[in-house]
Amino acid sequence: MSLPFIDLKSQYAALKPSIDARIQAVLDHGQFIMGPEVQELEQKLAAYVGVKHCITVASGTEALLIALMALDLQPGDEVITTPFTFAATAEVIVLLGGVPVFVDIEPDSCNIDARLIEAAITPRTRAIMPVSLYGQVADMDAINEIAARHGDIPVIEDAAQSFGATYRSRRTDHATTPRRSCGLSTWGATSFFPSKPLGCYGDGGALFTNNDTLAKAAREIRVHGQSQRYTHTRVGVGGRMDTLQCAVVLGKLERFDWEVAQRLRLGARYQQLLADLPLQGLAVREDRDCVWAQFTVQVDQREAVVAALKAAGIPTAIHYPKPLHRQAAYADRCRVPAPLPHAETAATRVMSLPMSPDLTEAQQDQVVEALRQALAQGAATGSVTASASAAHSAEAAADRTA
Ligand SMILES: *Cc1c(COP(=O)(O)O)cnc(C)c1O
C-alpha cells in the first residue's frame, strides 16, 4: 500500500472542527483582506518566536523579498547565501538587481558553512542570508558575530523550513521562551506553504524582527509602500496574507507544540532505525534541534534507490537536485568566490523520505524496511557502495560480509 509523502489529510481530520469554525467566522465577518485574524496571528506568532514584530505576508518568497526591500537592497549589492536551497532564496536577490554570492555548505548538516562566509565579504556585501535547511537552524551565532565584525551587516534567516526549531536553548526550560528560529537575527522569514512545518491551505508567510524601523518599512512595503491610504512613501508590493489563510494557521497553531514534538520524536526514531544502513544521515548539532520539514538522507546510486522505493509504494523527493549556481537562471547572475564541492556532491546524493507529524510508527517501519531492501539490492548488484563519509557504513559493510 502506498503512503503519503506528507500527510495533510490526517492533520485536517484532527483539526477539522477548529479550522472549519475559523474559516466560517471569516466568511461571516467578510473582512477578507487585513481582517482581525491577521493581527491575532501576528501577535501569537511574535510571542511564540519571542520577538517584537511579526508581519504576515503573501508567501515565504514575498517574506524574503520584503526583508531585502526594507533593507533597501540596491542593484549591484551582494548577498552572501548558500547554493544548496530552494530557488526563492536567490531569486529575490536577483529580482532586486542584487548578486547572490554563494559559499559552500557543511557536508554533514547541508547548512551554509559559517567559516567560509568571511572570505566572501566585500565592500558590496549588503546582507547575509543563511537558510535553516530541512528544519535545522544554521550556525546563526557565528554568522551574526561575523556580520557584527564587518560593520553590522544585516542577517536574514531563510527559515521557510525551520519554524518551531530551537537553537542553543533547551526546549524543556519552560521558565523562558526558548531561542527559536526566526528570532535569531535582523530578520527571520518563514513560509506557510502547505507542506512546511506550519502550513496554511494556500500561500502565506511571515517576517520577524525586533527592529522597529525595519518592521514599519515592511508593513508599508506589504501594502504598496503606503504609510497612509493613497500616500505611497516608498515602492512596495501587493504582499498581504489573506485573512482566510491566517485563520487556517490559527487553527493549526492549536496542536503545533504536539506536532513539533512528534517531528522530533519521529526524526530521532528514523535516525535510530537507519543507523546501520549504508547511507549518510543528516548531522543535527547538539546545541539545536531539527523540525524535519524534510527528512533527508544521502545515498550513493540515488536513482536506483528512488526507483526501488517507488516500486515498493514509498514516495521520495529530492531537495535539491541542482545547486543554484548550476541553474540557467542564476549561473550568470551570481558570484562564486570559491569552489562549492559539498553543495555539488549533496545535490547528487540527497533524498527525502515521507515525514509528517501524523506518520505512524508502522508506516515508518515500512519506509525503513523498503529502504533496507533497496540498499541491499543495490549492494548485491554492486550499484550501491557504502558511503566513505558515513562512519556507520563501514559497520554496515562489515555486517554484510559477516
Ligand atoms: C519553501 C521555501 C521558500 C519559499 O516559500 P514560499 O512560501 O513557497 O514562497 C523559500 N526558501 C526555502 C528554503 C523554502 O523551502
Short mmCIF file of C-alpha atoms and ligand atoms in Angstrom, two decimals:
data_model
loop_
_atom_site.label_atom_id
_atom_site.label_comp_id
_atom_site.label_asym_id
_atom_site.label_seq_id
_atom_site.Cartn_x
_atom_site.Cartn_y
_atom_site.Cartn_z
CA MET A 1 0.00 0.00 0.00
CA SER A 2 1.28 3.43 -0.94
CA LEU A 3 1.70 6.06 1.78
CA PRO A 4 1.65 9.85 1.50
CA PHE A 5 4.88 11.86 1.36
CA ILE A 6 3.31 14.46 3.64
CA ASP A 7 0.06 13.56 5.38
CA LEU A 8 -2.10 16.69 5.44
CA LYS A 9 -5.36 14.71 5.46
CA SER A 10 -4.84 13.22 8.92
CA GLN A 11 -3.90 16.67 10.20
CA TYR A 12 -7.11 18.18 8.82
CA ALA A 13 -9.17 15.30 10.25
CA ALA A 14 -7.75 16.09 13.70
CA LEU A 15 -8.26 19.85 13.42
CA LYS A 16 -11.44 19.97 11.33
CA PRO A 17 -13.81 21.46 13.95
CA SER A 18 -11.46 24.29 14.78
CA ILE A 19 -10.27 25.07 11.24
CA ASP A 20 -13.81 24.90 9.83
CA ALA A 21 -15.13 27.22 12.55
CA ARG A 22 -12.35 29.74 11.96
CA ILE A 23 -12.91 29.72 8.19
CA GLN A 24 -16.66 30.10 8.71
CA ALA A 25 -16.06 33.09 11.02
CA VAL A 26 -14.13 34.84 8.24
CA LEU A 27 -16.86 34.08 5.71
CA ASP A 28 -19.36 35.58 8.17
CA HIS A 29 -17.49 38.80 9.01
CA GLY A 30 -16.32 39.25 5.43
CA GLN A 31 -13.06 41.11 6.10
CA PHE A 32 -11.05 39.05 3.64
CA ILE A 33 -8.14 41.47 3.50
CA MET A 34 -6.45 42.51 6.78
CA GLY A 35 -9.29 41.10 8.88
CA PRO A 36 -8.96 40.60 12.65
CA GLU A 37 -7.36 37.14 12.20
CA VAL A 38 -4.31 38.78 10.61
CA GLN A 39 -3.45 40.74 13.71
CA GLU A 40 -4.37 37.87 16.01
CA LEU A 41 -1.98 35.59 14.16
CA GLU A 42 0.80 38.17 14.11
CA GLN A 43 0.52 38.64 17.88
CA LYS A 44 0.55 34.90 18.55
CA LEU A 45 3.48 34.21 16.24
CA ALA A 46 5.56 37.11 17.62
CA ALA A 47 5.00 35.76 21.14
CA TYR A 48 5.87 32.22 20.07
CA VAL A 49 9.11 33.29 18.40
CA GLY A 50 9.90 35.77 21.17
CA VAL A 51 10.34 38.91 19.05
CA LYS A 52 8.64 42.32 18.98
CA HIS A 53 7.26 42.26 15.45
CA CYS A 54 5.62 39.70 13.20
CA ILE A 55 4.39 40.79 9.76
CA THR A 56 2.38 38.23 7.80
CA VAL A 57 2.92 38.30 4.03
CA ALA A 58 1.72 36.57 0.88
CA SER A 59 4.34 33.78 0.83
CA GLY A 60 7.78 32.77 2.03
CA THR A 61 9.25 34.20 -1.15
CA GLU A 62 7.48 37.52 -0.51
CA ALA A 63 8.84 37.50 3.04
CA LEU A 64 12.43 37.26 1.74
CA LEU A 65 11.75 39.91 -0.92
CA ILE A 66 10.21 42.37 1.54
CA ALA A 67 13.04 41.77 4.03
CA LEU A 68 15.56 42.82 1.36
CA MET A 69 13.40 45.77 0.20
CA ALA A 70 13.14 47.01 3.80
CA LEU A 71 16.96 46.91 3.93
CA ASP A 72 16.94 48.98 0.71
CA LEU A 73 18.95 46.49 -1.33
CA GLN A 74 20.30 48.27 -4.42
CA PRO A 75 21.33 46.95 -7.83
CA GLY A 76 24.85 45.53 -7.62
CA ASP A 77 24.63 44.85 -3.88
CA GLU A 78 25.85 41.43 -2.85
CA VAL A 79 24.04 38.98 -0.59
CA ILE A 80 26.00 36.02 0.74
CA THR A 81 23.97 32.81 0.79
CA THR A 82 24.02 29.07 0.12
CA PRO A 83 23.66 27.49 -3.34
CA PHE A 84 22.01 24.42 -1.78
CA THR A 85 18.48 25.71 -1.22
CA PHE A 86 15.17 26.31 -2.95
CA ALA A 87 15.45 28.85 -5.79
CA ALA A 88 13.42 31.51 -3.95
CA THR A 89 16.40 32.32 -1.71
CA ALA A 90 18.46 33.61 -4.65
CA GLU A 91 15.50 34.67 -6.79
CA VAL A 92 14.55 37.60 -4.55
CA ILE A 93 18.14 38.91 -4.57
CA VAL A 94 18.29 38.85 -8.37
CA LEU A 95 14.79 40.37 -8.70
CA LEU A 96 16.10 43.46 -6.90
CA GLY A 97 19.21 43.63 -9.07
CA GLY A 98 21.41 42.16 -6.37
CA VAL A 99 24.07 39.49 -6.76
CA PRO A 100 23.85 36.21 -4.84
CA VAL A 101 27.30 35.26 -3.59
CA PHE A 102 27.38 31.54 -3.00
CA VAL A 103 29.54 29.89 -0.36
CA ASP A 104 29.65 26.17 0.28
CA ILE A 105 27.71 24.08 2.80
CA GLU A 106 28.86 21.80 5.60
CA PRO A 107 28.78 18.32 4.05
CA ASP A 108 27.06 16.71 7.04
CA SER A 109 24.40 19.31 8.02
CA CYS A 110 23.90 20.72 4.50
CA ASN A 111 23.66 24.23 6.01
CA ILE A 112 25.92 27.11 4.95
CA ASP A 113 29.45 26.74 6.37
CA ALA A 114 29.81 29.84 8.56
CA ARG A 115 33.62 29.55 8.43
CA LEU A 116 33.57 30.32 4.69
CA ILE A 117 31.48 33.50 4.92
CA GLU A 118 34.16 35.96 5.99
CA ALA A 119 36.30 35.35 2.90
CA ALA A 120 33.30 36.16 0.68
CA ILE A 121 32.63 39.59 2.24
CA THR A 122 33.43 42.62 0.05
CA PRO A 123 32.57 46.34 0.33
CA ARG A 124 29.42 45.50 -1.70
CA THR A 125 28.11 42.94 0.81
CA ARG A 126 24.72 44.22 1.93
CA ALA A 127 23.27 41.15 3.69
CA ILE A 128 23.97 37.56 4.69
CA MET A 129 21.14 35.10 4.11
CA PRO A 130 21.64 31.69 5.71
CA VAL A 131 18.98 29.02 5.17
CA SER A 132 17.91 26.75 8.02
CA LEU A 133 17.65 23.76 5.71
CA TYR A 134 15.43 20.75 6.37
CA GLY A 135 14.37 22.30 9.70
CA GLN A 136 17.73 22.74 11.44
CA VAL A 137 18.85 26.28 12.26
CA ALA A 138 22.11 27.35 10.60
CA ASP A 139 25.04 28.47 12.75
CA MET A 140 23.35 31.80 13.50
CA ASP A 141 25.53 32.98 16.41
CA ALA A 142 28.71 32.51 14.38
CA ILE A 143 27.10 34.26 11.38
CA ASN A 144 25.83 37.18 13.50
CA GLU A 145 29.27 37.56 15.02
CA ILE A 146 30.93 37.78 11.57
CA ALA A 147 28.25 40.23 10.42
CA ALA A 148 28.79 42.42 13.50
CA ARG A 149 32.55 42.48 12.95
CA HIS A 150 32.05 43.75 9.38
CA GLY A 151 30.02 46.85 10.17
CA ASP A 152 26.76 45.22 11.25
CA ILE A 153 25.81 43.53 8.00
CA PRO A 154 22.10 42.59 8.31
CA VAL A 155 21.43 38.84 8.62
CA ILE A 156 18.24 37.32 7.17
CA GLU A 157 17.40 33.78 8.22
CA ASP A 158 15.52 31.94 5.47
CA ALA A 159 13.50 29.93 7.96
CA ALA A 160 10.93 28.62 5.47
CA GLN A 161 11.69 25.07 6.64
CA SER A 162 12.53 25.63 10.30
CA PHE A 163 9.61 27.34 12.03
CA GLY A 164 9.42 25.83 15.54
CA ALA A 165 13.08 24.80 15.73
CA THR A 166 15.14 25.89 18.74
CA TYR A 167 18.76 26.98 18.94
CA ARG A 168 21.17 26.93 21.87
CA SER A 169 18.41 26.79 24.49
CA ARG A 170 16.58 23.91 26.00
CA ARG A 171 13.03 23.32 24.87
CA THR A 172 12.18 21.84 28.29
CA ASP A 173 13.05 25.03 30.15
CA HIS A 174 9.57 26.50 30.49
CA ALA A 175 10.72 29.49 32.53
CA THR A 176 11.79 31.40 29.44
CA THR A 177 10.87 31.37 25.76
CA PRO A 178 13.50 29.24 24.06
CA ARG A 179 15.60 30.88 21.35
CA ARG A 180 13.70 29.95 18.26
CA SER A 181 14.23 30.00 14.52
CA CYS A 182 13.02 33.34 13.03
CA GLY A 183 14.08 35.25 16.15
CA LEU A 184 17.84 34.86 15.86
CA SER A 185 18.94 37.68 13.53
CA THR A 186 17.97 41.01 11.92
CA TRP A 187 15.17 39.31 10.01
CA GLY A 188 13.60 35.85 10.19
CA ALA A 189 11.47 34.88 7.19
CA THR A 190 9.22 31.84 7.08
CA SER A 191 6.69 30.22 4.76
CA PHE A 192 3.24 28.77 5.37
CA PHE A 193 3.23 26.79 2.13
CA PRO A 194 1.04 23.75 2.91
CA SER A 195 3.91 21.26 3.25
CA LYS A 196 6.05 23.38 5.60
CA PRO A 197 6.17 22.61 9.34
CA LEU A 198 3.48 25.27 9.94
CA GLY A 199 1.36 25.49 6.79
CA CYS A 200 -1.85 27.09 5.56
CA TYR A 201 -4.15 26.00 2.73
CA GLY A 202 -2.56 28.09 0.02
CA ASP A 203 0.29 30.60 0.07
CA GLY A 204 1.40 32.54 3.12
CA GLY A 205 4.47 33.62 5.03
CA ALA A 206 5.76 35.85 7.80
CA LEU A 207 8.61 38.14 8.75
CA PHE A 208 10.03 38.56 12.25
CA THR A 209 12.23 41.28 13.71
CA ASN A 210 12.97 43.26 16.85
CA ASN A 211 13.85 46.35 14.79
CA ASP A 212 11.01 48.95 14.86
CA THR A 213 12.22 50.82 11.77
CA LEU A 214 12.51 47.68 9.65
CA ALA A 215 9.12 46.43 10.86
CA LYS A 216 7.46 49.73 9.89
CA ALA A 217 9.13 49.62 6.47
CA ALA A 218 7.99 46.04 5.88
CA ARG A 219 4.40 46.86 6.88
CA GLU A 220 4.37 49.67 4.34
CA ILE A 221 6.07 47.66 1.59
CA ARG A 222 3.46 44.90 2.09
CA VAL A 223 0.69 47.34 1.05
CA HIS A 224 2.25 49.08 -1.96
CA GLY A 225 4.52 51.30 0.09
CA GLN A 226 1.65 53.17 1.74
CA SER A 227 2.29 54.97 5.01
CA GLN A 228 -1.36 56.03 4.91
CA ARG A 229 -4.08 55.22 2.44
CA TYR A 230 -3.03 56.52 -1.00
CA THR A 231 0.13 58.01 0.43
CA HIS A 232 2.87 56.00 -1.25
CA THR A 233 6.08 56.92 0.53
CA ARG A 234 8.11 54.08 -0.95
CA VAL A 235 7.88 51.44 -3.68
CA GLY A 236 6.12 48.35 -2.39
CA VAL A 237 4.30 45.23 -3.47
CA GLY A 238 0.89 43.62 -3.04
CA GLY A 239 2.20 41.31 -0.39
CA ARG A 240 -0.54 40.73 2.18
CA MET A 241 -1.53 37.33 3.53
CA ASP A 242 -5.28 36.61 3.18
CA THR A 243 -7.43 36.64 6.31
CA LEU A 244 -8.66 33.13 5.41
CA GLN A 245 -5.11 31.76 5.36
CA CYS A 246 -4.35 33.44 8.69
CA ALA A 247 -7.47 31.73 10.10
CA VAL A 248 -6.13 28.35 8.91
CA VAL A 249 -2.76 28.93 10.57
CA LEU A 250 -4.51 29.97 13.81
CA GLY A 251 -6.36 26.66 13.70
CA LYS A 252 -3.14 24.74 13.10
CA LEU A 253 -1.37 26.52 15.97
CA GLU A 254 -3.70 24.71 18.39
CA ARG A 255 -1.70 21.49 18.15
CA PHE A 256 1.58 22.89 16.82
CA ASP A 257 3.53 22.08 20.01
CA TRP A 258 2.35 18.49 19.74
CA GLU A 259 3.30 18.42 16.07
CA VAL A 260 6.81 19.71 16.76
CA ALA A 261 7.21 17.07 19.49
CA GLN A 262 6.07 14.40 17.02
CA ARG A 263 8.54 15.65 14.40
CA LEU A 264 11.40 15.50 16.90
CA ARG A 265 10.36 12.02 18.07
CA LEU A 266 9.84 10.60 14.57
CA GLY A 267 13.07 12.18 13.32
CA ALA A 268 15.04 10.60 16.18
CA ARG A 269 13.33 7.26 15.54
CA TYR A 270 14.19 7.41 11.81
CA GLN A 271 17.81 8.16 12.68
CA GLN A 272 17.93 5.22 15.07
CA LEU A 273 16.28 2.80 12.61
CA LEU A 274 18.57 3.89 9.77
CA ALA A 275 21.77 3.84 11.80
CA ASP A 276 23.04 0.53 10.43
CA LEU A 277 22.17 1.16 6.76
CA PRO A 278 24.75 2.22 4.16
CA LEU A 279 23.59 5.82 3.94
CA GLN A 280 24.58 9.17 5.42
CA GLY A 281 22.07 10.68 7.82
CA LEU A 282 21.82 14.42 8.43
CA ALA A 283 24.06 15.61 11.27
CA VAL A 284 21.97 17.52 13.81
CA ARG A 285 24.19 19.68 16.04
CA GLU A 286 23.96 19.10 19.78
CA ASP A 287 23.03 22.70 20.56
CA ARG A 288 19.90 22.76 18.36
CA ASP A 289 17.12 20.58 17.07
CA CYS A 290 15.63 19.84 13.68
CA VAL A 291 11.88 20.01 12.99
CA TRP A 292 12.41 17.90 9.86
CA ALA A 293 10.49 19.88 7.25
CA GLN A 294 12.15 17.19 5.15
CA PHE A 295 13.68 14.01 6.49
CA THR A 296 16.65 13.89 4.15
CA VAL A 297 19.46 11.34 3.87
CA GLN A 298 22.34 10.93 1.43
CA VAL A 299 22.84 7.76 -0.59
CA ASP A 300 25.01 6.65 -3.48
CA GLN A 301 23.28 5.49 -6.69
CA ARG A 302 20.27 7.58 -5.72
CA GLU A 303 18.25 6.94 -8.90
CA ALA A 304 18.26 3.16 -8.29
CA VAL A 305 17.25 3.58 -4.65
CA VAL A 306 14.45 6.04 -5.51
CA ALA A 307 13.14 3.63 -8.19
CA ALA A 308 13.17 0.66 -5.80
CA LEU A 309 11.31 2.69 -3.16
CA LYS A 310 8.76 3.84 -5.72
CA ALA A 311 8.13 0.23 -6.72
CA ALA A 312 7.53 -0.53 -3.03
CA GLY A 313 4.97 2.31 -2.78
CA ILE A 314 7.25 4.70 -0.89
CA PRO A 315 7.28 8.26 -2.28
CA THR A 316 10.51 10.28 -2.10
CA ALA A 317 11.58 13.78 -3.19
CA ILE A 318 14.91 15.41 -3.99
CA HIS A 319 15.73 18.60 -2.08
CA TYR A 320 17.54 19.74 -4.26
CA PRO A 321 18.86 18.08 -7.43
CA LYS A 322 20.93 21.01 -8.72
CA PRO A 323 22.73 23.73 -6.74
CA LEU A 324 21.65 27.24 -7.75
CA HIS A 325 24.98 28.28 -9.31
CA ARG A 326 24.35 25.49 -11.86
CA GLN A 327 20.83 26.68 -12.70
CA ALA A 328 20.46 28.57 -16.00
CA ALA A 329 18.63 31.45 -14.33
CA TYR A 330 21.40 32.11 -11.81
CA ALA A 331 24.65 30.81 -13.35
CA ASP A 332 25.48 34.19 -14.93
CA ARG A 333 23.90 36.31 -12.22
CA CYS A 334 25.77 35.04 -9.19
CA ARG A 335 29.30 35.26 -7.84
CA VAL A 336 31.11 32.12 -6.73
CA PRO A 337 34.28 33.20 -4.90
CA ALA A 338 35.46 29.62 -4.22
CA PRO A 339 34.57 26.12 -5.43
CA LEU A 340 31.41 24.54 -3.98
CA PRO A 341 32.27 20.82 -3.81
CA HIS A 342 29.98 19.92 -0.92
CA ALA A 343 26.89 21.51 -2.50
CA GLU A 344 27.72 19.73 -5.77
CA THR A 345 28.06 16.37 -4.05
CA ALA A 346 24.98 16.73 -1.83
CA ALA A 347 22.86 17.55 -4.89
CA THR A 348 23.70 14.13 -6.36
CA ARG A 349 23.07 12.18 -3.14
CA VAL A 350 20.18 13.70 -1.14
CA MET A 351 16.81 12.01 -0.94
CA SER A 352 13.88 12.89 1.34
CA LEU A 353 11.64 10.25 2.95
CA PRO A 354 7.98 10.57 4.00
CA MET A 355 7.68 12.77 7.08
CA SER A 356 4.80 14.44 8.90
CA PRO A 357 3.56 14.61 12.50
CA ASP A 358 0.87 12.02 11.72
CA LEU A 359 3.29 9.45 10.27
CA THR A 360 2.69 6.26 12.27
CA GLU A 361 5.46 4.01 13.56
CA ALA A 362 4.09 1.21 11.35
CA GLN A 363 4.40 3.46 8.27
CA GLN A 364 7.87 4.49 9.34
CA ASP A 365 8.88 0.83 9.75
CA GLN A 366 7.52 0.20 6.24
CA VAL A 367 9.69 3.00 4.82
CA VAL A 368 12.79 1.77 6.64
CA GLU A 369 12.24 -1.84 5.55
CA ALA A 370 11.77 -0.80 1.91
CA LEU A 371 14.91 1.34 2.10
CA ARG A 372 16.87 -1.51 3.69
CA GLN A 373 15.86 -3.78 0.79
CA ALA A 374 16.55 -1.11 -1.84
CA LEU A 375 20.04 -0.56 -0.46
CA ALA A 376 20.70 -4.32 -0.11
CA GLN A 377 19.59 -4.89 -3.72
CA GLY A 378 21.96 -2.19 -4.85
CA ALA A 379 24.77 -3.68 -2.77
CA ALA A 380 24.12 -7.15 -4.27
CA THR A 381 24.36 -5.81 -7.83
CA GLY A 382 27.25 -3.55 -6.94
CA SER A 383 25.29 -0.42 -7.80
CA VAL A 384 25.27 0.92 -4.27
CA THR A 385 28.52 1.39 -2.44
CA ALA A 386 28.82 2.30 1.18
CA SER A 387 29.48 5.99 1.68
CA ALA A 388 33.01 6.72 2.77
CA SER A 389 31.83 9.73 4.73
CA ALA A 390 29.40 7.78 6.94
CA ALA A 391 31.09 6.08 9.84
CA HIS A 392 28.28 3.57 10.17
CA SER A 393 28.54 2.49 6.54
CA ALA A 394 31.77 0.69 7.41
CA GLU A 395 29.87 -1.22 10.07
CA ALA A 396 27.09 -1.97 7.61
CA ALA A 397 29.63 -3.29 5.12
CA ALA A 398 31.12 -5.44 7.86
CA ASP A 399 27.61 -6.75 8.62
CA ARG A 400 27.12 -7.74 5.02
CA THR A 401 30.37 -9.67 4.84
CA ALA A 402 29.81 -11.30 8.22
C1 LIG B 1 9.52 26.99 0.62
C2 LIG B 1 10.75 27.78 0.64
C3 LIG B 1 10.78 29.13 0.26
C4 LIG B 1 9.61 29.84 -0.39
O1 LIG B 1 8.42 29.79 0.32
P1 LIG B 1 7.04 30.02 -0.49
O2 LIG B 1 6.05 30.20 0.60
O3 LIG B 1 6.80 28.77 -1.26
O4 LIG B 1 7.18 31.19 -1.34
C5 LIG B 1 11.96 29.83 0.40
N1 LIG B 1 13.06 29.25 0.87
C6 LIG B 1 13.08 27.95 1.24
C7 LIG B 1 14.34 27.37 1.80
C8 LIG B 1 11.93 27.16 1.12
O5 LIG B 1 11.96 25.88 1.47
#
